[in-house]
Amino acid sequence: MGEAAAVSTKEFKSGTASIGKNFQKGNWHLIAFANWSGSAIPYSADYAYVTGWIKGASADYSLYLTTDAGKGGFGDFSDKNKIDVKAGTWTYFKLKLSDIDFWVPGKSLTQLGFRIQGPDKQDETFYFDDVMLVK
């Protein structure tokens, strides 16, 4: 399984808080941002990018952006969606939606997440801030 993500007021890129997620050793777990209130975001070609900040853990890792609106489905590992995150520093990402597996026309977006292959040596915590869709 894995621990749930939690609000952190100790680590943040802007404002006063971020979301922290402990990825447990050998778990290949993910963090999910979900909207189960019935107001999923309908597909729109007006959305051009997904952007945000990720604070790295004790070593360099790759995280994979995943959604329930992509071809691969939620929890997949698409190389096009890989974000390389440096250890102990905030990494900015800006991915062009047309270049990645993010959103198939006609689908609504309910879940967006970040998945890791591992970590293999120890538990690792990452922080996420200002994740957003940009038109």
CSV table of C-alpha atoms in Angstrom, one decimal:
chain,number,residue,atom,x,y,z
A,1,MET,CA,0.0,0.0,0.0
A,2,GLY,CA,1.5,3.3,1.0
A,3,GLU,CA,0.9,6.3,3.1
A,4,ALA,CA,-1.4,9.0,2.1
A,5,ALA,CA,0.0,12.4,1.0
A,6,ALA,CA,-0.2,15.2,3.6
A,7,VAL,CA,0.0,19.0,3.7
A,8,SER,CA,3.4,20.2,4.7
A,9,THR,CA,4.1,23.7,6.2
A,10,LYS,CA,7.8,22.9,6.5
A,11,GLU,CA,8.5,22.6,2.8
A,12,PHE,CA,7.0,24.8,0.1
A,13,LYS,CA,8.0,26.6,-3.1
A,14,SER,CA,5.5,29.4,-2.8
A,15,GLY,CA,2.9,30.4,-0.3
A,16,THR,CA,3.0,28.6,3.1
A,17,ALA,CA,2.4,24.9,2.3
A,18,SER,CA,2.9,22.1,-0.2
A,19,ILE,CA,1.8,18.5,-0.4
A,20,GLY,CA,4.3,15.9,0.8
A,21,LYS,CA,4.3,12.2,-0.1
A,22,ASN,CA,6.4,9.5,1.4
A,23,PHE,CA,7.2,6.8,-1.2
A,24,GLN,CA,8.0,3.7,0.7
A,25,LYS,CA,10.9,1.5,-0.2
A,26,GLY,CA,10.2,-1.0,-3.0
A,27,ASN,CA,6.5,0.1,-3.2
A,28,TRP,CA,6.3,1.7,-6.7
A,29,HIS,CA,3.5,3.8,-5.2
A,30,LEU,CA,2.0,7.0,-6.4
A,31,ILE,CA,0.5,10.3,-5.2
A,32,ALA,CA,-2.9,11.1,-6.6
A,33,PHE,CA,-4.8,14.4,-6.8
A,34,ALA,CA,-8.4,13.6,-7.4
A,35,ASN,CA,-11.7,15.3,-7.7
A,36,TRP,CA,-14.5,12.9,-6.8
A,37,SER,CA,-17.1,15.6,-6.3
A,38,GLY,CA,-18.7,14.9,-9.7
A,39,SER,CA,-17.1,18.0,-11.3
A,40,ALA,CA,-14.4,16.4,-13.4
A,41,ILE,CA,-12.7,18.7,-15.9
A,42,PRO,CA,-14.0,18.0,-19.4
A,43,TYR,CA,-11.5,17.7,-22.2
A,44,SER,CA,-10.6,21.0,-23.9
A,45,ALA,CA,-8.0,21.6,-26.5
A,46,ASP,CA,-7.5,25.1,-24.9
A,47,TYR,CA,-5.3,23.5,-22.2
A,48,ALA,CA,-1.7,23.5,-23.4
A,49,TYR,CA,0.6,22.7,-20.5
A,50,VAL,CA,0.8,21.0,-17.1
A,51,THR,CA,3.3,22.8,-14.8
A,52,GLY,CA,4.5,22.6,-11.3
A,53,TRP,CA,7.3,22.2,-8.8
A,54,ILE,CA,8.6,19.0,-7.2
A,55,LYS,CA,11.2,18.9,-4.4
A,56,GLY,CA,13.5,16.0,-4.7
A,57,ALA,CA,14.4,13.4,-2.1
A,58,SER,CA,17.8,12.2,-1.0
A,59,ALA,CA,18.9,11.1,-4.5
A,60,ASP,CA,18.0,11.9,-8.1
A,61,TYR,CA,14.8,10.1,-9.2
A,62,SER,CA,12.4,10.0,-12.1
A,63,LEU,CA,8.7,10.5,-11.5
A,64,TYR,CA,6.0,9.7,-14.0
A,65,LEU,CA,3.0,12.0,-14.5
A,66,THR,CA,-0.2,9.9,-14.8
A,67,THR,CA,-3.9,10.7,-15.3
A,68,ASP,CA,-7.1,8.8,-15.6
A,69,ALA,CA,-7.7,10.6,-18.9
A,70,GLY,CA,-4.7,9.4,-20.8
A,71,LYS,CA,-4.4,6.4,-23.1
A,72,GLY,CA,-2.4,4.4,-20.6
A,73,GLY,CA,-4.8,4.9,-17.7
A,74,PHE,CA,-4.1,5.9,-14.2
A,75,GLY,CA,-0.9,4.5,-12.7
A,76,ASP,CA,1.0,3.9,-16.0
A,77,PHE,CA,4.6,4.5,-16.7
A,78,SER,CA,4.9,6.5,-20.0
A,79,ASP,CA,8.4,7.6,-20.9
A,80,LYS,CA,6.9,10.7,-22.5
A,81,ASN,CA,5.6,11.7,-19.1
A,82,LYS,CA,8.9,11.2,-17.2
A,83,ILE,CA,10.1,14.1,-15.0
A,84,ASP,CA,13.7,13.9,-13.7
A,85,VAL,CA,13.9,15.3,-10.2
A,86,LYS,CA,17.2,16.3,-8.6
A,87,ALA,CA,18.0,15.4,-5.0
A,88,GLY,CA,17.1,18.0,-2.3
A,89,THR,CA,16.1,20.8,-4.7
A,90,TRP,CA,12.9,22.2,-6.2
A,91,THR,CA,12.6,21.1,-9.8
A,92,TYR,CA,10.2,23.0,-12.1
A,93,PHE,CA,8.4,21.1,-14.9
A,94,LYS,CA,6.4,22.4,-17.8
A,95,LEU,CA,5.1,19.6,-20.1
A,96,LYS,CA,3.2,20.4,-23.3
A,97,LEU,CA,0.0,18.3,-23.2
A,98,SER,CA,0.2,17.5,-27.0
A,99,ASP,CA,3.7,15.9,-26.4
A,100,ILE,CA,2.7,13.5,-23.5
A,101,ASP,CA,0.0,11.0,-22.7
A,102,PHE,CA,-2.2,13.2,-20.6
A,103,TRP,CA,-5.7,13.6,-22.0
A,104,VAL,CA,-7.6,11.8,-24.7
A,105,PRO,CA,-10.2,14.0,-26.5
A,106,GLY,CA,-13.7,13.2,-25.1
A,107,LYS,CA,-12.5,12.1,-21.7
A,108,SER,CA,-12.9,14.0,-18.5
A,109,LEU,CA,-10.0,14.5,-16.1
A,110,THR,CA,-10.6,13.3,-12.5
A,111,GLN,CA,-7.2,12.1,-11.3
A,112,LEU,CA,-3.7,13.4,-11.8
A,113,GLY,CA,-0.7,11.8,-10.1
A,114,PHE,CA,3.0,11.1,-9.9
A,115,ARG,CA,4.4,7.6,-9.8
A,116,ILE,CA,7.9,6.2,-9.0
A,117,GLN,CA,9.7,3.0,-9.9
A,118,GLY,CA,11.1,2.2,-6.5
A,119,PRO,CA,12.6,3.6,-4.4
A,120,ASP,CA,14.8,0.6,-3.9
A,121,LYS,CA,17.1,1.6,-1.1
A,122,GLN,CA,15.0,3.5,1.4
A,123,ASP,CA,11.7,5.5,1.9
A,124,GLU,CA,11.8,8.8,0.1
A,125,THR,CA,9.7,12.0,0.5
A,126,PHE,CA,8.9,14.4,-2.3
A,127,TYR,CA,7.0,17.6,-2.1
A,128,PHE,CA,4.6,19.0,-4.8
A,129,ASP,CA,3.6,22.7,-5.1
A,130,ASP,CA,1.8,24.9,-7.7
A,131,VAL,CA,0.7,22.0,-9.9
A,132,MET,CA,-1.7,23.4,-12.5
A,133,LEU,CA,-3.1,23.2,-16.0
A,134,VAL,CA,-2.3,26.2,-18.2
A,135,LYS,CA,-4.3,27.4,-21.2
